[in-house]
Coordinates of C-alpha atoms in Angstrom, one line a residue:
Chain A
M17 CA -79.6 34.5 15.4
T18 CA -76.0 34.4 14.4
R19 CA -74.3 37.3 13.3
R20 CA -71.7 37.4 10.9
F21 CA -68.6 37.9 13.1
S22 CA -70.4 36.4 16.3
P23 CA -67.5 34.2 18.6
G24 CA -69.7 31.1 17.3
M25 CA -68.9 32.3 13.5
I26 CA -65.0 32.7 13.8
V27 CA -65.2 29.2 15.0
T28 CA -67.0 27.5 12.4
H29 CA -64.3 29.1 9.8
L30 CA -61.9 28.2 11.8
V31 CA -63.0 24.1 12.2
L32 CA -64.2 24.6 8.2
L33 CA -61.1 26.6 6.8
A34 CA -59.0 24.1 8.6
W35 CA -60.0 21.2 7.2
S36 CA -59.9 22.9 3.6
L37 CA -56.0 23.5 4.1
V38 CA -56.0 20.1 4.7
V39 CA -57.7 19.3 1.5
L40 CA -56.3 21.7 -0.8
I41 CA -52.8 21.6 0.5
P42 CA -51.9 17.7 -1.0
V43 CA -54.1 18.1 -4.2
W44 CA -52.5 21.8 -4.7
T45 CA -48.6 19.8 -3.4
M46 CA -49.8 16.7 -6.3
L47 CA -50.2 20.3 -9.3
I48 CA -47.5 22.0 -8.9
N49 CA -45.0 20.0 -8.1
S50 CA -45.8 17.9 -11.4
I51 CA -45.1 20.9 -13.3
K52 CA -41.9 21.3 -11.7
P53 CA -38.0 19.9 -12.3
K54 CA -36.8 17.1 -9.9
R55 CA -34.3 18.8 -8.2
E56 CA -36.8 21.3 -6.9
I57 CA -39.4 19.4 -5.7
F58 CA -37.6 18.8 -2.8
R59 CA -36.4 22.0 -2.0
N60 CA -39.5 23.7 -2.3
P61 CA -42.5 21.1 -1.9
F62 CA -45.8 23.7 -1.9
G63 CA -44.1 27.7 -3.7
L64 CA -45.0 27.8 -7.4
P65 CA -42.0 27.0 -9.5
S66 CA -39.5 28.4 -10.9
E67 CA -39.1 27.1 -14.1
I68 CA -42.3 24.9 -15.5
T69 CA -41.9 21.5 -17.2
L70 CA -44.6 20.1 -19.4
D71 CA -41.7 17.1 -18.9
G72 CA -43.4 14.3 -17.2
Y73 CA -47.1 15.1 -19.1
S74 CA -45.1 14.2 -22.1
N75 CA -44.1 11.5 -21.1
A76 CA -46.8 10.0 -19.2
W77 CA -49.2 10.8 -22.6
T78 CA -47.1 9.1 -25.5
A79 CA -44.8 6.6 -23.2
G80 CA -47.7 6.0 -21.0
R81 CA -50.3 5.6 -23.6
F82 CA -52.8 8.1 -21.5
D83 CA -54.3 9.1 -24.8
L84 CA -55.4 5.7 -25.5
Y85 CA -56.5 5.4 -21.7
F86 CA -58.5 8.2 -22.0
R87 CA -60.1 7.4 -25.1
N88 CA -61.6 4.1 -23.9
S89 CA -62.0 5.5 -20.3
I90 CA -64.5 7.6 -22.3
I91 CA -65.8 5.2 -24.2
V92 CA -66.5 2.7 -21.5
S93 CA -68.0 5.5 -19.3
V94 CA -70.5 7.3 -22.5
A95 CA -71.9 4.5 -22.9
S96 CA -72.3 2.6 -19.6
L97 CA -73.9 5.8 -18.5
L98 CA -76.1 6.1 -21.8
L99 CA -77.6 2.6 -21.3
I100 CA -77.9 3.1 -17.4
L101 CA -80.4 6.1 -18.6
L102 CA -82.2 4.7 -20.9
F103 CA -83.0 1.4 -19.2
G104 CA -83.7 2.7 -16.3
S105 CA -85.6 5.0 -17.5
L106 CA -87.6 2.3 -19.2
A107 CA -87.9 0.6 -16.2
A108 CA -88.9 2.8 -13.4
Y109 CA -91.8 3.8 -15.7
A110 CA -93.0 1.0 -16.2
L111 CA -92.6 0.2 -12.4
A112 CA -94.1 3.9 -10.9
N113 CA -97.1 3.6 -13.0
W114 CA -98.0 -0.6 -12.8
R115 CA -99.5 -1.2 -9.1
S116 CA -99.9 -4.5 -8.8
R117 CA -98.1 -7.0 -6.3
L118 CA -95.6 -8.1 -9.2
S119 CA -94.4 -4.5 -9.6
S120 CA -93.9 -3.9 -6.1
I121 CA -91.4 -7.2 -6.2
L122 CA -89.8 -6.3 -9.1
Y123 CA -89.3 -3.0 -7.5
I124 CA -87.2 -4.7 -4.3
Y125 CA -85.8 -7.1 -6.0
F126 CA -84.1 -4.1 -7.8
I127 CA -83.4 -2.0 -5.0
A128 CA -81.9 -4.8 -3.4
G129 CA -78.9 -4.3 -5.4
L130 CA -78.5 -1.7 -3.3
M131 CA -76.7 -3.4 -0.6
I132 CA -74.8 -5.8 -2.3
P133 CA -71.3 -5.2 -4.2
I134 CA -71.4 -6.7 -7.4
R135 CA -67.9 -8.1 -6.8
L136 CA -69.3 -10.3 -4.1
G137 CA -70.7 -12.0 -7.5
T138 CA -66.6 -11.4 -9.5
I139 CA -66.0 -15.1 -9.4
N140 CA -69.1 -16.2 -11.7
L141 CA -68.5 -12.9 -13.4
F142 CA -65.7 -14.1 -14.6
Q143 CA -66.7 -17.0 -16.4
I144 CA -69.7 -15.6 -17.9
I145 CA -67.0 -13.3 -19.1
Q146 CA -64.6 -15.4 -20.7
S147 CA -67.9 -17.4 -22.4
L148 CA -69.0 -14.6 -24.0
G149 CA -65.6 -13.8 -25.3
L150 CA -65.3 -10.7 -24.1
T151 CA -62.3 -11.1 -21.4
D152 CA -59.7 -8.1 -22.1
N153 CA -62.4 -6.5 -24.4
L154 CA -63.8 -3.0 -23.4
L155 CA -66.7 -4.2 -24.3
G156 CA -66.9 -6.8 -21.7
L157 CA -66.5 -3.4 -18.9
I158 CA -70.0 -2.4 -19.9
P159 CA -73.0 -4.6 -19.2
I160 CA -70.6 -4.9 -15.5
Y161 CA -71.5 -0.9 -15.1
V162 CA -75.0 -1.1 -16.7
A163 CA -75.8 -4.1 -14.3
M164 CA -74.5 -2.0 -11.2
G165 CA -75.9 1.3 -12.4
M166 CA -79.6 0.0 -12.2
P167 CA -81.0 -0.4 -8.7
I168 CA -79.4 3.4 -7.6
A169 CA -81.3 4.3 -11.4
T170 CA -84.6 2.4 -10.8
F171 CA -84.8 4.0 -7.1
V172 CA -84.0 7.5 -8.1
L173 CA -86.6 7.6 -11.0
T174 CA -89.2 5.3 -10.0
S175 CA -89.7 8.3 -6.9
F176 CA -88.9 10.8 -9.7
I177 CA -91.9 9.5 -12.8
R178 CA -94.5 9.0 -8.6
S179 CA -94.2 12.4 -8.2
V180 CA -95.5 13.7 -11.8
P181 CA -98.9 14.2 -12.4
A182 CA -100.8 11.4 -13.3
E183 CA -102.7 14.3 -15.0
L184 CA -100.5 14.6 -17.3
S185 CA -99.7 10.8 -18.6
D186 CA -103.5 10.5 -18.5
A187 CA -104.0 13.9 -20.6
A188 CA -101.7 12.4 -23.1
R189 CA -103.6 9.3 -23.5
I190 CA -107.2 9.9 -23.5
D191 CA -105.4 12.6 -26.6
G192 CA -104.4 8.7 -27.4
A193 CA -100.9 8.4 -27.0
S194 CA -99.6 4.9 -27.0
E195 CA -97.2 3.8 -23.9
W196 CA -94.0 5.1 -25.5
R197 CA -95.1 8.6 -26.9
V198 CA -96.1 9.0 -23.3
Y199 CA -92.1 8.2 -21.8
L200 CA -90.9 10.0 -24.7
S201 CA -93.0 13.1 -25.0
V202 CA -94.6 13.9 -21.6
I203 CA -92.3 11.5 -18.9
L204 CA -88.3 11.7 -19.9
P205 CA -88.5 16.0 -20.4
L206 CA -90.3 15.6 -17.0
I207 CA -87.4 14.6 -15.1
R208 CA -84.3 15.7 -16.5
P209 CA -83.1 16.5 -13.4
A210 CA -83.7 13.1 -12.0
L211 CA -81.8 11.3 -15.2
A212 CA -78.7 14.5 -13.9
T213 CA -78.8 12.3 -10.7
V214 CA -78.2 9.3 -12.4
T215 CA -75.7 10.2 -13.9
I216 CA -73.4 11.1 -11.1
F217 CA -74.4 8.8 -9.3
N218 CA -73.5 6.3 -11.6
L219 CA -70.0 8.9 -13.5
L220 CA -67.3 8.3 -10.9
P221 CA -67.0 5.0 -9.8
I222 CA -67.4 4.1 -12.9
W223 CA -64.6 6.3 -14.8
N224 CA -62.8 5.4 -11.1
D225 CA -64.0 1.8 -11.1
L226 CA -60.3 -0.1 -10.1
W227 CA -61.7 -3.9 -10.0
F228 CA -62.9 -5.2 -13.1
P229 CA -60.5 -3.5 -15.4
L230 CA -57.5 -4.6 -12.6
I231 CA -59.8 -8.6 -13.3
F232 CA -60.6 -8.2 -16.8
I233 CA -58.3 -6.2 -18.5
R234 CA -54.8 -7.6 -19.5
N235 CA -54.0 -6.3 -23.1
Q236 CA -53.1 -2.8 -23.2
E237 CA -54.9 -1.6 -26.0
A238 CA -57.9 -2.0 -23.8
R239 CA -56.9 -0.6 -20.5
T240 CA -58.3 2.4 -18.9
V241 CA -57.4 5.4 -17.6
T242 CA -57.0 3.9 -13.7
L243 CA -55.3 0.8 -14.3
G244 CA -53.1 2.5 -16.8
V245 CA -52.3 4.6 -13.4
S246 CA -52.0 1.6 -11.5
L247 CA -49.9 -0.3 -14.0
L248 CA -47.4 2.6 -14.4
F249 CA -47.4 3.9 -11.5
G250 CA -44.8 0.6 -9.8
Q251 CA -42.4 2.0 -12.6
Y252 CA -42.1 5.8 -11.1
Q253 CA -41.9 5.6 -7.8
T254 CA -38.7 7.2 -7.8
D255 CA -39.4 9.6 -10.7
W256 CA -41.6 12.3 -9.2
T257 CA -42.4 14.7 -11.1
R258 CA -43.8 12.1 -13.8
A259 CA -45.7 10.1 -11.2
L260 CA -47.4 13.1 -9.6
A261 CA -48.2 13.5 -13.7
A262 CA -49.3 10.8 -13.8
L263 CA -52.2 11.1 -11.2
S264 CA -52.8 14.9 -12.4
M265 CA -53.3 13.4 -15.5
A266 CA -55.5 10.4 -14.3
A267 CA -57.7 13.4 -11.7
V268 CA -57.7 16.9 -13.2
P269 CA -60.9 16.2 -16.0
V270 CA -62.5 15.0 -13.8
L271 CA -61.6 17.7 -10.6
V272 CA -62.1 20.1 -13.6
A273 CA -66.0 18.7 -14.5
Y274 CA -66.4 18.9 -10.7
L275 CA -65.6 22.4 -9.9
L276 CA -67.2 23.7 -13.2
M277 CA -70.4 22.0 -12.0
S278 CA -69.7 21.1 -8.5
S279 CA -74.0 23.5 -7.3
Q280 CA -75.5 21.1 -10.0
F281 CA -72.8 18.6 -8.5
I282 CA -74.3 18.7 -5.4
K283 CA -77.2 19.7 -5.6
G284 CA -78.1 16.0 -7.2
L285 CA -76.4 13.8 -4.4
T286 CA -78.2 15.9 -1.6
A287 CA -81.4 15.3 -3.5
G288 CA -80.7 11.7 -4.2
A289 CA -79.5 11.4 -0.4
I290 CA -83.0 13.7 0.5
K291 CA -84.9 10.8 -1.4
G292 CA -83.1 7.3 0.5
Chain B
M3 CA -88.6 4.5 1.5
A4 CA -90.7 1.9 2.9
N5 CA -93.9 4.1 2.0
S6 CA -92.8 4.2 -1.4
V7 CA -92.1 0.6 -1.8
L8 CA -96.2 0.3 -0.7
A9 CA -97.8 2.7 -1.7
P10 CA -100.4 2.0 -4.2
A11 CA -99.0 4.0 -7.6
R12 CA -101.6 5.6 -9.2
A13 CA -105.4 6.5 -7.9
S14 CA -106.4 6.7 -11.3
E15 CA -105.9 3.4 -12.2
Q16 CA -108.6 2.1 -10.1
V17 CA -110.7 1.5 -13.0
E18 CA -111.3 -2.3 -14.2
I19 CA -108.7 -4.1 -16.1
T20 CA -110.4 -3.4 -19.9
R21 CA -108.4 -4.5 -23.2
W22 CA -106.6 -0.8 -22.9
D23 CA -104.8 -1.9 -19.5
V24 CA -103.7 -5.1 -20.8
Q25 CA -101.8 -3.3 -23.3
R26 CA -100.6 -1.1 -21.3
R27 CA -99.3 -3.7 -19.4
R28 CA -97.6 -5.2 -22.1
T29 CA -95.7 -2.2 -23.0
W30 CA -94.8 -2.0 -19.8
V31 CA -93.7 -5.1 -19.2
L32 CA -91.9 -5.0 -22.4
F33 CA -89.9 -1.6 -20.7
L34 CA -89.2 -3.7 -18.0
I35 CA -87.2 -6.5 -20.5
P36 CA -83.9 -4.7 -21.2
A37 CA -82.7 -3.5 -17.1
L38 CA -84.2 -6.7 -15.9
L39 CA -82.2 -9.1 -18.3
I40 CA -79.0 -6.8 -17.3
Y41 CA -79.6 -6.5 -14.0
T42 CA -80.0 -10.5 -13.7
I43 CA -77.2 -11.6 -15.6
F44 CA -74.6 -9.4 -14.3
M45 CA -75.3 -9.1 -11.3
A46 CA -77.9 -10.9 -9.4
F47 CA -77.7 -14.5 -11.4
P48 CA -73.4 -14.0 -10.8
L49 CA -74.1 -12.9 -7.2
F50 CA -76.0 -16.3 -5.9
N51 CA -74.1 -18.4 -8.6
S52 CA -70.8 -17.5 -6.9
M53 CA -71.9 -19.0 -4.3
R54 CA -72.8 -22.2 -5.2
L55 CA -69.1 -22.2 -6.5
S56 CA -67.8 -21.5 -2.8
F57 CA -68.8 -25.9 -2.3
Y58 CA -66.5 -26.8 -6.0
Q59 CA -62.7 -27.0 -6.3
G60 CA -61.4 -27.4 -9.6
Q61 CA -58.2 -25.9 -11.6
G62 CA -58.1 -22.8 -13.2
L63 CA -61.4 -21.2 -14.2
T64 CA -63.3 -23.6 -13.9
P65 CA -64.4 -25.4 -10.5
D66 CA -66.9 -28.9 -11.1
R67 CA -65.9 -31.2 -9.0
Y68 CA -68.8 -30.7 -5.7
V69 CA -66.5 -31.1 -2.4
G70 CA -69.3 -30.0 -0.3
F71 CA -68.1 -27.8 2.9
E72 CA -64.6 -27.8 2.4
N73 CA -63.2 -24.5 1.1
Y74 CA -65.1 -23.5 4.2
V75 CA -63.4 -26.4 6.6
T76 CA -59.6 -25.0 5.2
L77 CA -61.3 -21.3 5.5
F78 CA -61.2 -22.1 8.7
T79 CA -59.3 -24.4 10.2
N80 CA -56.2 -25.1 7.7
P81 CA -53.6 -22.3 9.5
L82 CA -52.0 -21.1 6.4
W83 CA -56.0 -19.6 5.2
R84 CA -57.2 -19.9 8.5
D85 CA -55.3 -16.9 10.2
R86 CA -55.1 -14.9 7.2
F87 CA -58.5 -14.3 7.0
F88 CA -59.5 -13.8 10.7
N89 CA -56.7 -11.6 9.8
A90 CA -58.7 -10.4 7.4
V91 CA -61.9 -9.5 9.5
G92 CA -59.9 -8.3 11.9
N93 CA -58.5 -5.5 9.7
T94 CA -61.7 -4.7 8.2
F95 CA -63.9 -4.1 11.3
V96 CA -60.4 -1.7 12.4
F97 CA -61.4 0.1 9.1
F98 CA -64.6 0.4 9.3
A99 CA -64.9 1.7 13.2
I100 CA -61.9 3.8 12.0
H101 CA -64.1 5.5 9.1
M102 CA -67.4 5.8 11.9
L103 CA -65.3 7.4 14.0
V104 CA -63.7 9.3 11.9
Q105 CA -64.9 9.9 8.9
N106 CA -68.4 9.9 10.2
T107 CA -67.8 12.1 12.6
L108 CA -66.0 14.4 10.4
G109 CA -69.3 14.9 8.0
L110 CA -71.1 15.4 11.3
L111 CA -69.3 18.1 12.3
F112 CA -69.0 19.9 9.2
A113 CA -73.0 19.1 8.7
T114 CA -73.5 21.0 11.5
L115 CA -71.4 23.7 10.8
L116 CA -72.8 24.0 6.8
S117 CA -76.6 24.1 7.9
N118 CA -76.4 27.9 9.0
T119 CA -77.5 29.7 6.0
R120 CA -75.6 32.1 7.3
L121 CA -72.3 31.3 6.9
F122 CA -69.8 33.0 4.7
A123 CA -68.8 31.2 1.6
R124 CA -70.6 28.0 2.6
N125 CA -70.8 27.0 -0.9
V126 CA -67.5 27.3 -0.7
Y127 CA -66.3 25.2 2.2
R128 CA -69.1 22.7 0.8
A129 CA -67.9 22.5 -2.3
I130 CA -63.7 21.4 -0.5
I131 CA -65.3 19.0 1.9
F132 CA -66.7 16.7 -1.4
T133 CA -63.1 17.5 -3.8
P134 CA -61.6 14.3 -3.2
A135 CA -64.7 12.2 -3.2
T136 CA -64.8 12.9 -6.7
M137 CA -61.1 12.0 -7.9
S138 CA -60.2 8.4 -7.6
V139 CA -58.9 6.5 -4.8
L140 CA -56.8 4.9 -6.7
V141 CA -54.7 8.1 -6.8
T142 CA -55.4 9.0 -3.7
G143 CA -53.8 6.1 -2.5
F144 CA -51.0 6.9 -4.4
L145 CA -50.5 10.9 -3.7
W146 CA -50.9 10.0 -0.1
T147 CA -48.0 6.9 -0.4
L148 CA -45.9 9.7 -1.9
I149 CA -47.0 12.6 0.6
L150 CA -45.8 10.0 3.4
N151 CA -43.0 7.9 2.0
P152 CA -40.3 8.4 4.7
R153 CA -37.0 8.9 2.7
W154 CA -38.9 11.6 0.3
G155 CA -42.0 12.1 1.5
M156 CA -43.1 15.6 2.6
L157 CA -44.9 15.2 5.3
N158 CA -42.2 14.0 7.9
Q159 CA -40.2 17.2 6.5
V160 CA -43.1 19.4 7.1
L161 CA -42.4 17.4 10.6
E162 CA -38.5 18.9 10.5
W163 CA -39.4 22.1 9.4
V164 CA -42.0 23.1 12.3
G165 CA -39.4 21.6 14.5
L166 CA -41.6 17.8 14.9
G167 CA -38.7 15.5 13.4
A168 CA -39.3 13.9 16.6
L169 CA -42.7 12.5 15.6
A170 CA -41.7 11.8 11.8
R171 CA -41.8 7.6 11.4
P172 CA -42.3 5.4 8.6
W173 CA -45.8 6.6 8.8
L174 CA -47.0 3.2 6.0
G175 CA -44.1 0.2 7.4
D176 CA -44.3 0.2 10.9
A177 CA -47.1 -2.3 11.2
N178 CA -49.0 -0.8 13.6
L179 CA -49.3 2.3 12.4
A180 CA -50.6 0.9 8.9
L181 CA -53.6 0.2 9.5
P182 CA -54.7 3.7 11.0
V183 CA -53.1 6.2 8.8
I184 CA -54.3 4.4 5.4
S185 CA -57.8 4.3 6.9
L186 CA -57.4 7.4 8.3
V187 CA -56.8 8.9 4.4
S188 CA -59.6 6.8 3.3
S189 CA -61.9 8.6 5.7
W190 CA -60.2 12.2 4.1
Q191 CA -61.3 11.0 0.7
W192 CA -64.9 9.9 1.3
V193 CA -66.0 12.5 4.4
G194 CA -67.8 14.6 1.7
L195 CA -70.3 11.5 1.3
P196 CA -71.6 11.7 5.1
T197 CA -71.0 16.0 5.2
M198 CA -73.5 15.7 2.4
M199 CA -76.6 13.0 3.6
F200 CA -76.6 14.8 7.4
L201 CA -77.0 18.5 5.9
A202 CA -79.9 17.0 3.7
G203 CA -81.3 15.6 6.7
L204 CA -80.1 19.0 8.8
L205 CA -81.7 21.3 6.1
T206 CA -84.7 18.4 6.5
I207 CA -85.4 19.3 10.1
S208 CA -87.7 22.6 10.5
D209 CA -86.6 26.0 11.5
E210 CA -89.4 26.1 14.4
L211 CA -88.5 23.5 16.6
S212 CA -84.9 25.3 17.0
E213 CA -86.4 28.9 17.5
A214 CA -89.1 27.6 20.1
A215 CA -86.1 25.6 21.6
R216 CA -84.2 29.1 21.8
V217 CA -87.5 31.0 23.0
D218 CA -87.6 28.3 25.7
G219 CA -83.6 29.5 26.2
A220 CA -81.9 25.9 25.1
S221 CA -78.6 26.4 23.6
A222 CA -76.8 25.9 20.7
W223 CA -75.7 22.6 22.2
Q224 CA -78.6 21.9 23.8
I225 CA -80.6 22.0 20.3
F226 CA -77.7 20.1 18.6
W227 CA -78.4 16.9 21.3
R228 CA -81.6 17.0 22.0
I229 CA -83.2 18.2 18.9
K230 CA -81.1 18.0 15.5
L231 CA -79.4 14.3 17.2
P232 CA -82.6 12.7 17.3
L233 CA -83.9 14.0 14.3
L234 CA -81.6 12.5 12.2
R235 CA -81.4 9.6 13.5
P236 CA -82.4 7.9 10.0
T237 CA -80.0 9.6 8.2
I238 CA -77.4 8.2 10.7
G239 CA -79.0 4.7 10.2
I240 CA -78.5 5.5 6.6
V241 CA -74.9 6.7 7.1
S242 CA -73.8 4.0 8.8
V243 CA -74.8 1.6 6.9
L244 CA -73.7 2.2 4.0
T245 CA -70.0 2.7 5.4
F246 CA -70.5 -0.3 6.4
I247 CA -71.5 -2.0 3.3
G248 CA -68.2 0.9 1.0
N249 CA -65.6 -0.4 3.7
F250 CA -66.3 -4.2 3.3
N251 CA -65.8 -3.9 -0.4
A252 CA -62.6 -1.3 0.1
F253 CA -59.9 -2.8 -2.5
D254 CA -57.7 0.0 -4.2
V255 CA -56.8 2.5 -1.0
I256 CA -55.0 -0.8 0.0
F257 CA -53.9 -1.9 -3.7
A258 CA -52.7 1.8 -4.0
M259 CA -50.6 2.1 -0.4
A260 CA -49.7 -0.6 1.0
G261 CA -49.9 -3.9 -2.3
A262 CA -52.2 -6.1 -2.7
R263 CA -50.6 -8.5 0.2
G264 CA -51.8 -5.7 2.0
E265 CA -48.2 -4.8 3.9
P266 CA -46.6 -4.9 5.9
A267 CA -46.7 -8.2 7.0
Y268 CA -50.4 -8.3 6.4
A269 CA -51.1 -5.5 8.9
T270 CA -53.7 -4.0 6.1
D271 CA -54.9 -6.9 4.9
L272 CA -58.4 -6.1 4.3
L273 CA -61.4 -9.3 3.3
A274 CA -61.2 -7.5 -0.8
T275 CA -57.3 -8.1 -0.8
F276 CA -57.7 -11.8 0.9
F277 CA -60.5 -12.5 -1.5
Y278 CA -58.9 -10.5 -4.5
R279 CA -56.0 -13.0 -3.9
T280 CA -57.6 -16.2 -3.3
A281 CA -59.3 -16.1 -5.7
I282 CA -57.3 -13.6 -8.6
A283 CA -54.1 -13.1 -7.8
G284 CA -53.1 -16.2 -6.3
E285 CA -52.4 -16.4 -2.4
H286 CA -48.7 -17.1 -1.6
P287 CA -46.9 -18.9 -1.2
V288 CA -49.0 -21.0 -3.3
A289 CA -49.5 -18.0 -5.8
Q290 CA -52.1 -20.4 -7.6
P291 CA -55.7 -18.6 -7.4
N292 CA -58.2 -20.8 -6.1
M293 CA -62.1 -20.1 -6.9
G294 CA -63.5 -22.4 -5.3
L295 CA -61.9 -20.9 -2.3
G296 CA -62.0 -17.2 -3.8
A297 CA -66.0 -17.6 -4.0
A298 CA -65.6 -19.4 -0.2
V299 CA -64.8 -15.9 0.8
A300 CA -66.7 -14.1 -0.8
T301 CA -69.6 -15.6 0.8
C302 CA -68.2 -15.5 4.1
T303 CA -68.0 -11.0 3.5
F304 CA -71.5 -11.7 2.0
L305 CA -73.2 -13.4 5.3
I306 CA -71.2 -10.0 7.5
L307 CA -72.0 -7.9 5.0
L308 CA -76.0 -9.4 5.1
T309 CA -75.6 -9.8 8.6
G310 CA -75.6 -6.3 8.8
V311 CA -78.0 -4.2 6.5
S312 CA -80.5 -7.1 8.3
L313 CA -79.2 -5.4 11.9
W314 CA -79.6 -2.1 10.3
L315 CA -83.1 -3.4 8.9
R316 CA -84.5 -4.2 12.5
F317 CA -82.9 -1.9 14.6
G318 CA -82.1 1.8 12.5
R319 CA -84.5 1.5 10.3
G320 CA -87.5 1.0 13.2
G321 CA -85.9 4.4 14.9
E322 CA -87.0 6.0 11.2
E323 CA -90.6 4.5 11.4
T324 CA -91.4 4.7 14.6
L325 CA -90.3 8.9 14.5
A326 CA -92.4 8.6 11.7
G327 CA -95.3 7.6 13.3

């Protein structure tokens, strides 16, 4: 039994503390310097600011149009996630109940996407989005993200629905419930934790995606936060306050959400990992 | 995973097919349609159709002239393309090797330390280790570019303060250093993922095994090497193959820290940045996007991935089944 102050425990803490510093110092540097006046950043890069300025933020928010980019990112992420959850849970319900050769093949077809990055199909996607008239349009990103989310959604949700005792659905069916009813009233409430896991798995890659906005979005009105950072950053290379404010603005919402939900978040991730 | 694919879904369904069953089946087909359509149209089809386009050439968006293997011949033999292509392939393997060595080894170390349920503040450590993975790769890439900046960057300043000024250098400007440095930044960002997966794996290993070994006089070190590590083999396999897939797809970190050309002098050019230039942005000095050739680059990347994943399915997963059986 390892006791609290055994030598092993002290070494464990030293290793973990050292890495925590390696993680936290850069993040701290970004946040703290984004509210310092320019001169102070180099004199005192790690300490608290003597004077707080929000110039970097207001510059990036209004002149940099981050208000618009945030709105766009939220629209794309929420719409994609809702569709992933809806389509994914419907398909998973069918795959979990339907026992046939065809449904096994379909299941493998879906989860094969876990192994193959969608980006490799970019060239043809470019043509498809173009022919749908959706280049330079936020709406063009949504179907791509939904397709990208299907493998993980069907994988996690199918195995979760299979673990729901069959008696529950069968009892509802004997009472005369249709499949729609069973899905809505029995299965959906029971798989809420799995829906949370799927949301977590898809939120970060969608919110943080650079590749598809970079290729499909030229119009400023349709830029996402990540694309906004990539375009804005070059201009502010020498203005550290502004550059760090722009980076903080892109990172802080996700960071806060993560810190608030971190235990739930990690539970979701490890649940997924165990199932994998 | 293999079991759940083949296992019968529900024993209760082993009744004869009635009209009721036919109706249910019809509903299930309806349930599958939206997912199937969007996944097929926007993922499976473009993937295979992009491979078909690697046999075509054309102006701009429409490669419509069939050229057989000409794109591949250009990619493998034309000096302008060949050197860049094999340079990108080599760099991607180096990038992957550094992640395996640094990110996954650290992940295993942290997971082992965190698997001790008596550890004080283990949830805090776990949350901190995962934090960078929640941020955009682009943001952490730019952030580290600022920290590593040779003129104003904080790293060199700190080195001077602690009397190690001789070590200060242009971290991203040196062709020998840039790729390892960027790989380390990327490992810094992603180390939380293997940590979580190894931790999940370690927590499923029954304590009784380690207890029994301890009673038999095994040291913590021996328990790790002889019991935990062998039992973790399936997780190690999954982590490796996920790292492989992620790394062969990595783009954002290079784009943020070294630009789309993988500077300096293409020393950090990966397959994804090469693909981006070839197909979308135009390769220097031609500066003209070439979709057919880009499709050939994507197809080569796909084949490398397929080889790696097949090897994993053949050997890595085999180990898992041996252990499970």
